[in-house]
Amino acid sequence: MSGPFRFDGGPIDRSVSLAFRFDGRSLSGHPGDTLASALLANGVRLVGRSFKYHRPRGVFTAGSEEPSALVELRGGAWREPNTRATVAELFDGLEAFSQNYRGSLRRDLLAVNDLLAPFLSAGFYYKTFMWPKSFWERVYEPVIRASAGLGRLSGEADPDSYDKGFLHCDLLIVGAGPAGLAAALAAGRSGARVILADEDFVMGGRLNAETHEVNGRSGADWAAEAVRELASMNRVRLLPRTTVTGAYDHGVYGALERRTDHLAAANGKPRQVLWRIYSKRAILAAGATERPIAFGGNDRPGVMLAGAVRAYANRFAVGAGQRVGLFTNNDDGWRTAADLARKGVEVAAIIDARDRESVAEVPGARIVMGGRVTATRGRHGLKEVALATGERIGLDCLAVSGGWNPNVHLTCHHGGKPVWRDGIAAFVPGDLPPGMTVAGAAGGAFTTAAALIEGHRAAVEALGELGLPADAGDAPGASDEAANVAPFWHVAESRGRAWLDLQNDVTVKDVVQAHGEGFRSVEHLKRYTTLGMATDQGKTANVGALAIMAEQTGRTIAETGTTMFRPPYTPVPIAAFAGRSRGRDFRPTRLTPSHDWAAERGAVFVEAGAWLRAQWFPRPGETYWRQSVDREVLQTRGSVGICDVTTLGKIDIQGRDAQEFLNRIYANGFATLAVGKVRYGLMLREDGIAYDDGTTARLGENHFVMTTTTVNAVLVFRNMEFARQCLWPGLDVHLISVTEQWAQFAVAGPNSRALLGKIVDPEHDISNEAFPFMACGEVGVCGGAPARLFRISFSGELAYELVVPARYGEALMEALMAAGEEFDAVAYGTEALGVMRIEKGHAAANELNGQTTARMLGMQRMVSKRKDCIGNILSERPEMNREDGLELVGFRPVNRSEELPSGAHFLSIGAEAAMANDEGWMTSVAWSPELGHSIGLGFIRNGHARIGETVRAWDGVRGRDVAVEIVSAHFLDPDGERLRG
Amino acid sequence: MAETPLRARPALDGYNRTVGAVALAEVSGLALVSAAVPQGGDEAFAAALAEGLGASRPATGDSTAGDRHMARILGMQPDQLFILFESPDPDRPAESVLAALGGAAYVTDQTDSWAMLRIAGAGVRSALERICMLDLADEAFPEGRVARTVMEHLAVIILRDGADSFLLMSPRSSARSFLHAVELSVLNLSE
């Protein structure tokens, strides 16, 4: 023996000691221990304080259902609160801390709450803290929050990384106990693709916790051998430390694999991986959870589930006490007494609630049939229990068994309701998610023999359904253990509070009170008392509470029903859901071909969707963004500027009917566009609202290339694909995106032709005569590189867009700038682009806001009535064609030194700022370096007829009220002489 | 034809790295051209494909090999195929395909649209399962199979071009994000 609580034998590796600390105290355990088993082995019983009343609590279970032994693990930014000590695998150097106390764990100042318990029952804060009203938010709630809650977050960013992944299988088996292992062996030996997932770090489930035999050998040995065999099969994937947390549609399951939680450090690898498992069939072999019996003081450290006491003894070689008692309503509980007695632990008493003959002789034990435990004593741990007869028995551990509940949770994730089965006094799965079957204890088959047979059979049946060969042999053999459970939920004669939900501190009395106050539905009961709402989701509490509720209402438990189980089965860190989508990895970034070139020159970037675009290029000495932008505009208008416009959507359109297709897509006509020409096009939605514009060039008889706005590139493509496939499947037209294929540069300004003359290969004539405004064609640049040239202008200047395959984009930018040196060429960003288009009066996203009609843009005559097109009919609705409707015009401040406020609403002089007087709004504003004052575009009622009129641009948000003059939207070169020059 | 002095920059700057049992390398030098089959032109297309590239037309989701220009024909959607090949004129691959197919398809150059990354080695499936939702097991995704999918929000075309080798193609503008995502999947795995 290594200490008074550690036995000989068992699978614990005594040759290695693991040092760990609990609340700063140095302790040691061994490989194979959980933190809980190591604490018990060191005689630590007080592990934490309870949520509400700060009552001393210890280890209650040996699994993921643990409500009490919640600790903080690790330190600093790695600190993780509310970790169940029963599933935390021990490693060398583990640091654990108890939680939820003020002062010390043994002398918690907030234990005063326990004395105030009569005032803190279910729903107390709904009643107690009603007055004065304002105190709830400012006083009561902060105080309650400060004293409640469990562990503390570190308050720092999580330093670990997380990942996600996707797995596929014929058969997913959830749980690697006897049923799961039998199923995996049957399916694996038949050659099926199998995933076997278990939340434990050792597969085998209860076989490791019991002394049952399988195929004539110890269950634990058989399980280990089965796992070895499965591990050798290349189509079987074993996922230990993996909790299947949810059942979703189409056989998809969510599973959390804890990859490094059992290691001292993650070493840069993902701590946890959230798997999405695509299964053709699934077998739920999730086992069962033991339930307690409620009696006075049943939350004291030392009171534990009987199966857990057995697990600690058989699997971990740990005695949960040195003088142990048993309180049970079934035969299974008696096995705890037998197993402990075999280990040499003193079993002092067996109290069986059933009024029948003793199940077995246990030497030295006081056996009380028809007995009741009514109270416990012991400040920080159990010292004594009292029976209904008044008898007192000294114990340091009381093992309690109220029967077992099948773990039906995953069967309910599609809305299935569990059904009550009287024979085992428990809920079993009802309607199952498609593709799922249940085997073993999860379906109420509690004996080892039944679990093995059911698991084996479920696998063979699943393979049959999938049409896969089953070559599984016979199911492993074991014995059927007796259970004989007699429902017994709580001790009516209890003195002191009898606890149902240990994590949320809910008692039998709370449930009775909730009923007394009119709560009849279990869903209401849950929310009023908070029973089952803690991180353990009431795994040890729910059924007991339902039984109490049923008693109160005079209904059966079956009639009372359960609350709804939803994913996840056990807590999943938010970080695992986020996976690697943190910080810069949250989403991808799209870069233009000239991005690195721009970055090297100190460009300031702006996000445009996923794109990063150069916004402006500051030069030394420029301290304010508008200095850069003004310079870029003036240099472009004065000589030549270059802008990367690769982000525009580009769609290659080919087919015998491509022209007819475009004629129907665009509101304006495309039937007459000649080869070698470009045309501006406006697209309407089905409802007649303008949603995108751009240019389309005709490269050949059956070949067009369209540009869209950056933001609508995908939407336009999608809509056109829909039109092609669904609206007009008879047209021979084919689409493919070439947005990524081509690097595209606007070259604008009076010297743009001269600059391009140095870039475009000399055999291509780009004179005004040979290549006029709105011409396009294929050219060679820089000595033979393939390119396309479009003579189009967004700035209003003589301008071109030059396009090369993306791999040449960066080099072309360098070549253009080098060739432009003699012209003082400038690279300009999106701000200068915006200024120039506002000066020119071009509509952009600010104007195309989803409410805009062609008429509002002054383009109503473009909507051809000689043909059909998307949106044509609905664009004729009267309200969209009112004579006094909104029209796009320009605005300038009456006092030229004032800046215009974007988003301002237009009001007549003297009108009150009220909705009824609203005449429109300012969509875009810019400082025009050319004009030397602020300019704006906007929609105002009957705008064209009101040119010259003065109105107010009223901005209630910024508190601005500016007198503005209505002018033409074309601030510069209204006749377009520059762009045709 | 004159050799352009313009420097061509590969989408991933020629990235090449081996981590543990997985090798990652940018594939450059291959041309990619889409071919759309005109309505009613299936027979003519099949004949032109056989004549011009020595290849049969694959079903959507499958690929075939041609006996000229190391061509591989990828079935992308019912009327669209991608042709991956060594172009005799690297700057004008669409014209090369147009010539080979004699106008039996509408062709579009896609060479620069997609960054091409080959991921290969014994650990390839383990790395890809962190990022690819498709089932890449032999029975579900045999050699030659091709699919459009999504990895970390990015469009991807995946072609299994060997027993332990996959060609991944993702849009050029986000190629660095894509490479980072794939590289991280490999790094997350290696010991």
Tab-separated table of C-alpha atoms in Angstrom, chain A residues 392-739:
chain	number	residue	atom	x	y	z
A	392	ARG	CA	-26.137	6.624	14.496
A	393	ILE	CA	-23.266	4.978	12.661
A	394	GLY	CA	-19.767	6.391	12.385
A	395	LEU	CA	-18.607	6.456	8.720
A	396	ASP	CA	-16.155	8.469	6.649
A	397	CYS	CA	-17.727	7.433	3.366
A	398	LEU	CA	-21.298	6.618	2.445
A	399	ALA	CA	-21.804	4.979	-0.951
A	400	VAL	CA	-25.282	5.720	-2.296
A	401	SER	CA	-27.120	4.038	-5.115
A	402	GLY	CA	-30.610	4.956	-6.261
A	403	GLY	CA	-30.393	2.955	-9.480
A	404	TRP	CA	-29.049	3.881	-12.908
A	405	ASN	CA	-30.271	6.231	-15.643
A	406	PRO	CA	-29.456	5.351	-19.255
A	407	ASN	CA	-27.491	8.154	-20.951
A	408	VAL	CA	-30.216	8.927	-23.468
A	409	HIS	CA	-29.079	12.491	-24.211
A	410	LEU	CA	-27.898	12.074	-27.784
A	411	THR	CA	-31.099	10.249	-28.709
A	412	CYS	CA	-33.016	13.443	-27.863
A	413	HIS	CA	-31.081	15.872	-30.048
A	414	HIS	CA	-33.613	15.527	-32.865
A	415	GLY	CA	-36.506	16.066	-30.484
A	416	GLY	CA	-37.027	12.450	-29.397
A	417	LYS	CA	-38.655	12.067	-25.970
A	418	PRO	CA	-37.364	9.397	-23.597
A	419	VAL	CA	-39.934	6.879	-22.384
A	420	TRP	CA	-40.269	5.494	-18.861
A	421	ARG	CA	-39.541	1.834	-18.280
A	422	ASP	CA	-40.917	0.485	-15.023
A	423	GLY	CA	-38.676	-2.607	-14.878
A	424	ILE	CA	-35.568	-0.501	-14.342
A	425	ALA	CA	-37.380	2.583	-12.980
A	426	ALA	CA	-35.673	4.785	-15.547
A	427	PHE	CA	-36.130	6.633	-18.821
A	428	VAL	CA	-34.922	4.837	-21.940
A	429	PRO	CA	-34.569	6.271	-25.462
A	430	GLY	CA	-37.739	7.001	-27.393
A	431	ASP	CA	-37.686	8.070	-31.042
A	432	LEU	CA	-34.132	7.983	-32.358
A	433	PRO	CA	-32.344	10.223	-34.824
A	434	PRO	CA	-32.242	8.572	-38.264
A	435	GLY	CA	-29.383	6.107	-38.547
A	436	MET	CA	-28.883	5.750	-34.804
A	437	THR	CA	-29.391	2.609	-32.749
A	438	VAL	CA	-28.805	2.179	-29.043
A	439	ALA	CA	-26.972	-0.674	-27.363
A	440	GLY	CA	-26.249	-1.680	-23.802
A	441	ALA	CA	-26.917	0.368	-20.697
A	442	ALA	CA	-27.778	3.466	-22.763
A	443	GLY	CA	-30.874	1.553	-23.828
A	444	GLY	CA	-31.559	0.114	-20.393
A	445	ALA	CA	-29.735	-3.217	-20.836
A	446	PHE	CA	-27.737	-2.953	-17.635
A	447	THR	CA	-25.990	-6.304	-17.439
A	448	THR	CA	-22.592	-6.979	-18.984
A	449	ALA	CA	-23.890	-9.947	-20.941
A	450	ALA	CA	-26.754	-7.923	-22.392
A	451	ALA	CA	-24.453	-5.016	-23.281
A	452	LEU	CA	-22.044	-7.297	-25.149
A	453	ILE	CA	-24.827	-9.027	-27.053
A	454	GLU	CA	-26.625	-5.795	-27.927
A	455	GLY	CA	-23.462	-4.058	-29.092
A	456	HIS	CA	-22.525	-7.000	-31.277
A	457	ARG	CA	-26.021	-7.273	-32.721
A	458	ALA	CA	-26.343	-3.532	-33.374
A	459	ALA	CA	-23.136	-3.558	-35.396
A	460	VAL	CA	-24.160	-6.577	-37.443
A	461	GLU	CA	-27.549	-5.001	-38.154
A	462	ALA	CA	-25.998	-1.668	-39.140
A	463	LEU	CA	-23.637	-3.399	-41.561
A	464	GLY	CA	-26.595	-5.294	-43.014
A	465	GLU	CA	-28.483	-2.048	-43.595
A	466	LEU	CA	-25.463	-0.598	-45.334
A	467	GLY	CA	-25.099	-3.660	-47.511
A	468	LEU	CA	-21.671	-4.378	-46.046
A	469	PRO	CA	-20.530	-7.923	-45.310
A	470	ALA	CA	-20.710	-8.930	-41.663
A	471	ASP	CA	-18.077	-11.409	-40.590
A	472	ALA	CA	-18.281	-10.775	-36.903
A	473	GLY	CA	-18.310	-14.180	-35.204
A	474	ASP	CA	-20.151	-14.524	-31.923
A	475	ALA	CA	-20.718	-11.912	-29.272
A	476	PRO	CA	-18.403	-12.122	-26.251
A	477	GLY	CA	-19.958	-13.870	-23.284
A	478	ALA	CA	-20.536	-12.630	-19.743
A	479	SER	CA	-22.970	-13.101	-16.910
A	480	ASP	CA	-26.172	-11.223	-16.175
A	481	GLU	CA	-25.885	-9.445	-12.847
A	482	ALA	CA	-29.008	-8.907	-10.782
A	483	ALA	CA	-30.262	-5.384	-10.142
A	484	ASN	CA	-33.796	-5.559	-8.678
A	485	VAL	CA	-34.149	-1.853	-8.289
A	486	ALA	CA	-37.118	-0.607	-6.242
A	487	PRO	CA	-37.805	3.053	-6.929
A	488	PHE	CA	-36.818	5.152	-3.949
A	489	TRP	CA	-36.090	8.819	-4.469
A	490	HIS	CA	-35.820	10.624	-1.175
A	491	VAL	CA	-36.052	10.060	2.514
A	492	ALA	CA	-39.195	11.776	3.719
A	493	GLU	CA	-38.019	11.651	7.335
A	494	SER	CA	-34.865	13.609	6.487
A	495	ARG	CA	-33.543	16.159	8.943
A	496	GLY	CA	-31.886	19.069	7.227
A	497	ARG	CA	-31.880	19.765	3.552
A	498	ALA	CA	-31.970	16.884	1.106
A	499	TRP	CA	-30.066	17.802	-2.047
A	500	LEU	CA	-31.074	16.982	-5.584
A	501	ASP	CA	-28.853	19.188	-7.723
A	502	LEU	CA	-25.474	19.469	-6.035
A	503	GLN	CA	-24.022	21.881	-8.553
A	504	ASN	CA	-26.806	24.440	-8.436
A	505	ASP	CA	-27.721	23.795	-4.787
A	506	VAL	CA	-31.333	22.736	-5.341
A	507	THR	CA	-33.096	20.744	-2.643
A	508	VAL	CA	-36.191	18.582	-2.431
A	509	LYS	CA	-37.809	21.453	-0.579
A	510	ASP	CA	-37.147	23.827	-3.493
A	511	VAL	CA	-38.967	21.493	-5.852
A	512	VAL	CA	-41.862	21.150	-3.435
A	513	GLN	CA	-41.979	24.920	-3.060
A	514	ALA	CA	-41.932	25.452	-6.826
A	515	HIS	CA	-44.881	23.137	-7.102
A	516	GLY	CA	-46.604	24.981	-4.285
A	517	GLU	CA	-46.159	28.226	-6.161
A	518	GLY	CA	-47.862	26.812	-9.219
A	519	PHE	CA	-45.055	25.545	-11.384
A	520	ARG	CA	-46.357	22.328	-12.951
A	521	SER	CA	-44.373	21.838	-16.142
A	522	VAL	CA	-40.925	20.302	-15.735
A	523	GLU	CA	-39.562	23.004	-18.036
A	524	HIS	CA	-40.899	25.671	-15.639
A	525	LEU	CA	-39.642	23.738	-12.635
A	526	LYS	CA	-36.190	23.646	-14.173
A	527	ARG	CA	-36.027	27.364	-14.835
A	528	TYR	CA	-37.580	28.459	-11.542
A	529	THR	CA	-35.392	26.298	-9.342
A	530	THR	CA	-32.390	26.266	-11.766
A	531	LEU	CA	-32.283	22.500	-11.288
A	532	GLY	CA	-30.269	20.920	-14.077
A	533	MET	CA	-29.099	24.250	-15.427
A	534	ALA	CA	-25.497	24.088	-14.251
A	535	THR	CA	-22.572	22.855	-16.331
A	536	ASP	CA	-23.377	19.239	-15.420
A	537	GLN	CA	-26.860	19.742	-16.894
A	538	GLY	CA	-28.323	17.842	-13.970
A	539	LYS	CA	-26.981	14.433	-14.963
A	540	THR	CA	-27.302	13.178	-11.388
A	541	ALA	CA	-30.258	15.413	-10.481
A	542	ASN	CA	-32.933	15.466	-13.155
A	543	VAL	CA	-34.709	12.182	-12.674
A	544	GLY	CA	-34.786	12.554	-8.900
A	545	ALA	CA	-36.409	15.962	-9.269
A	546	LEU	CA	-38.952	14.606	-11.739
A	547	ALA	CA	-39.858	11.942	-9.231
A	548	ILE	CA	-40.428	14.540	-6.512
A	549	MET	CA	-42.456	16.633	-8.953
A	550	ALA	CA	-44.516	13.574	-9.900
A	551	GLU	CA	-45.191	12.862	-6.231
A	552	GLN	CA	-46.389	16.425	-5.708
A	553	THR	CA	-48.705	16.444	-8.709
A	554	GLY	CA	-49.997	12.949	-8.154
A	555	ARG	CA	-48.913	11.940	-11.637
A	556	THR	CA	-46.560	9.172	-12.671
A	557	ILE	CA	-42.992	9.988	-13.672
A	558	ALA	CA	-43.862	8.904	-17.203
A	559	GLU	CA	-46.654	11.480	-17.275
A	560	THR	CA	-44.414	14.140	-15.790
A	561	GLY	CA	-41.833	13.669	-18.550
A	562	THR	CA	-38.345	15.052	-18.880
A	563	THR	CA	-36.940	18.386	-19.913
A	564	MET	CA	-35.395	18.609	-23.365
A	565	PHE	CA	-31.782	17.485	-23.759
A	566	ARG	CA	-29.824	19.609	-26.171
A	567	PRO	CA	-26.208	19.599	-27.364
A	568	PRO	CA	-23.586	19.689	-26.054
A	569	TYR	CA	-23.603	16.606	-23.833
A	570	THR	CA	-20.759	18.014	-21.743
A	571	PRO	CA	-19.325	21.550	-21.823
A	572	VAL	CA	-17.383	22.563	-24.933
A	573	PRO	CA	-15.069	25.578	-24.620
A	574	ILE	CA	-16.092	28.510	-26.787
A	575	ALA	CA	-12.489	28.485	-28.011
A	576	ALA	CA	-13.050	25.015	-29.457
A	577	PHE	CA	-16.074	26.249	-31.383
A	578	ALA	CA	-13.948	29.110	-32.674
A	579	GLY	CA	-11.182	26.702	-33.643
A	580	ARG	CA	-8.420	28.541	-35.428
A	581	SER	CA	-10.711	31.403	-36.468
A	582	ARG	CA	-9.071	33.940	-34.207
A	583	GLY	CA	-7.328	37.220	-34.885
A	584	ARG	CA	-5.971	37.421	-38.391
A	585	ASP	CA	-7.077	33.873	-39.053
A	586	PHE	CA	-10.706	34.846	-38.552
A	587	ARG	CA	-11.152	35.169	-42.282
A	588	PRO	CA	-9.002	35.128	-45.386
A	589	THR	CA	-7.576	38.255	-46.959
A	590	ARG	CA	-7.543	38.985	-50.680
A	591	LEU	CA	-4.576	40.923	-52.000
A	592	THR	CA	-4.260	42.784	-55.282
A	593	PRO	CA	-1.337	42.036	-57.613
A	594	SER	CA	0.281	45.349	-56.657
A	595	HIS	CA	-0.214	44.833	-52.922
A	596	ASP	CA	3.424	44.241	-52.007
A	597	TRP	CA	4.496	47.087	-54.291
A	598	ALA	CA	2.040	49.393	-52.516
A	599	ALA	CA	3.001	48.149	-49.057
A	600	GLU	CA	6.669	48.846	-49.754
A	601	ARG	CA	5.678	52.405	-50.580
A	602	GLY	CA	3.845	52.875	-47.324
A	603	ALA	CA	0.333	52.713	-48.723
A	604	VAL	CA	-2.511	52.928	-46.236
A	605	PHE	CA	-4.915	50.065	-46.912
A	606	VAL	CA	-8.673	49.833	-46.566
A	607	GLU	CA	-10.811	46.700	-46.385
A	608	ALA	CA	-13.223	46.252	-49.268
A	609	GLY	CA	-14.985	43.015	-48.508
A	610	ALA	CA	-12.114	40.562	-48.064
A	611	TRP	CA	-9.855	42.714	-50.243
A	612	LEU	CA	-7.210	45.057	-48.972
A	613	ARG	CA	-6.970	48.047	-51.298
A	614	ALA	CA	-4.499	50.915	-51.230
A	615	GLN	CA	-6.449	53.882	-49.910
A	616	TRP	CA	-3.714	56.466	-50.473
A	617	PHE	CA	0.067	56.605	-50.728
A	618	PRO	CA	1.512	59.066	-48.209
A	619	ARG	CA	4.689	60.836	-49.229
A	620	PRO	CA	7.295	62.191	-46.829
A	621	GLY	CA	6.080	65.418	-45.265
A	622	GLU	CA	2.410	64.573	-45.677
A	623	THR	CA	0.888	64.430	-42.237
A	624	TYR	CA	-2.805	64.396	-43.035
A	625	TRP	CA	-4.586	61.959	-45.338
A	626	ARG	CA	-6.145	64.654	-47.480
A	627	GLN	CA	-2.745	66.057	-48.397
A	628	SER	CA	-1.983	62.710	-50.032
A	629	VAL	CA	-5.388	62.360	-51.648
A	630	ASP	CA	-5.445	65.936	-52.998
A	631	ARG	CA	-2.002	65.432	-54.484
A	632	GLU	CA	-3.013	62.156	-56.124
A	633	VAL	CA	-6.109	63.777	-57.652
A	634	LEU	CA	-4.284	66.861	-58.910
A	635	GLN	CA	-1.407	64.860	-60.351
A	636	THR	CA	-3.811	62.515	-62.131
A	637	ARG	CA	-5.920	65.328	-63.546
A	638	GLY	CA	-2.798	67.306	-64.323
A	639	SER	CA	-0.812	64.512	-65.936
A	640	VAL	CA	-1.433	60.820	-65.303
A	641	GLY	CA	-2.275	58.526	-62.426
A	642	ILE	CA	-2.325	54.749	-62.027
A	643	CYS	CA	-4.712	52.774	-59.819
A	644	ASP	CA	-4.985	49.029	-59.226
A	645	VAL	CA	-8.629	48.168	-59.987
A	646	THR	CA	-8.154	44.400	-60.029
A	647	THR	CA	-10.828	44.007	-57.378
A	648	LEU	CA	-13.607	44.751	-59.843
A	649	GLY	CA	-15.555	41.609	-60.674
A	650	LYS	CA	-14.792	40.204	-64.112
A	651	ILE	CA	-16.949	37.642	-65.847
A	652	ASP	CA	-16.114	35.917	-69.101
A	653	ILE	CA	-19.286	35.349	-71.125
A	654	GLN	CA	-19.269	33.188	-74.221
A	655	GLY	CA	-21.802	31.428	-76.402
A	656	ARG	CA	-23.912	31.776	-79.511
A	657	ASP	CA	-26.555	33.544	-77.402
A	658	ALA	CA	-24.215	35.586	-75.214
A	659	GLN	CA	-25.379	38.850	-76.739
A	660	GLU	CA	-29.060	38.013	-76.268
A	661	PHE	CA	-28.281	36.955	-72.709
A	662	LEU	CA	-26.650	40.299	-71.922
A	663	ASN	CA	-29.545	42.093	-73.550
A	664	ARG	CA	-31.829	40.452	-70.995
A	665	ILE	CA	-29.489	40.888	-68.019
A	666	TYR	CA	-28.816	44.586	-68.524
A	667	ALA	CA	-31.581	47.174	-68.486
A	668	ASN	CA	-30.041	48.991	-71.431
A	669	GLY	CA	-29.671	47.476	-74.878
A	670	PHE	CA	-26.672	45.357	-75.853
A	671	ALA	CA	-27.982	44.126	-79.181
A	672	THR	CA	-25.967	46.650	-81.154
A	673	LEU	CA	-22.616	46.508	-79.369
A	674	ALA	CA	-19.919	45.997	-81.992
A	675	VAL	CA	-16.877	43.779	-81.616
A	676	GLY	CA	-14.061	45.879	-80.182
A	677	LYS	CA	-16.380	48.147	-78.250
A	678	VAL	CA	-17.293	48.617	-74.591
A	679	ARG	CA	-20.644	49.733	-73.218
A	680	TYR	CA	-21.775	50.909	-69.810
A	681	GLY	CA	-24.517	48.684	-68.426
A	682	LEU	CA	-27.031	49.028	-65.607
A	683	MET	CA	-28.542	45.979	-63.919
A	684	LEU	CA	-31.911	45.936	-62.201
A	685	ARG	CA	-33.218	43.502	-59.665
A	686	GLU	CA	-36.473	41.702	-60.434
A	687	ASP	CA	-38.236	44.455	-58.473
A	688	GLY	CA	-36.891	47.143	-60.762
A	689	ILE	CA	-34.341	48.569	-58.339
A	690	ALA	CA	-30.870	49.287	-59.745
A	691	TYR	CA	-28.309	47.037	-58.055
A	692	ASP	CA	-25.105	46.991	-60.050
A	693	ASP	CA	-23.400	48.677	-62.934
A	694	GLY	CA	-20.222	48.274	-64.906
A	695	THR	CA	-18.937	47.912	-68.403
A	696	THR	CA	-19.078	45.010	-70.810
A	697	ALA	CA	-16.669	44.651	-73.679
A	698	ARG	CA	-17.242	42.633	-76.821
A	699	LEU	CA	-14.012	40.812	-77.615
A	700	GLY	CA	-15.454	38.612	-80.331
A	701	GLU	CA	-18.666	37.621	-82.052
A	702	ASN	CA	-19.606	35.265	-79.208
A	703	HIS	CA	-17.252	36.516	-76.522
A	704	PHE	CA	-17.850	39.263	-73.949
A	705	VAL	CA	-16.159	40.241	-70.733
A	706	MET	CA	-18.153	42.033	-68.060
A	707	THR	CA	-16.932	44.065	-65.124
A	708	THR	CA	-18.995	44.432	-61.958
A	709	THR	CA	-18.489	46.480	-58.837
A	710	THR	CA	-16.070	44.958	-56.307
A	711	VAL	CA	-18.706	44.228	-53.681
A	712	ASN	CA	-21.232	42.678	-56.086
A	713	ALA	CA	-18.816	40.474	-58.026
A	714	VAL	CA	-20.140	37.264	-56.511
A	715	LEU	CA	-23.776	38.351	-56.381
A	716	VAL	CA	-23.866	39.318	-60.052
A	717	PHE	CA	-22.187	36.064	-61.072
A	718	ARG	CA	-24.639	34.074	-58.974
A	719	ASN	CA	-27.637	35.904	-60.394
A	720	MET	CA	-26.412	35.411	-63.922
A	721	GLU	CA	-25.780	31.706	-63.319
A	722	PHE	CA	-29.337	31.469	-62.015
A	723	ALA	CA	-30.662	33.260	-65.091
A	724	ARG	CA	-28.629	31.029	-67.382
A	725	GLN	CA	-29.567	27.747	-65.732
A	726	CYS	CA	-33.116	28.423	-64.571
A	727	LEU	CA	-34.672	31.345	-66.459
A	728	TRP	CA	-33.336	30.771	-69.951
A	729	PRO	CA	-31.870	27.271	-70.163
A	730	GLY	CA	-32.368	27.337	-73.924
A	731	LEU	CA	-29.719	29.993	-74.471
A	732	ASP	CA	-26.239	28.850	-75.402
A	733	VAL	CA	-24.258	30.929	-72.945
A	734	HIS	CA	-21.436	30.050	-70.573
A	735	LEU	CA	-20.013	32.019	-67.682
A	736	ILE	CA	-16.777	31.823	-65.793
A	737	SER	CA	-15.240	34.263	-63.356
A	738	VAL	CA	-11.973	35.820	-64.441
A	739	THR	CA	-11.716	38.257	-61.539
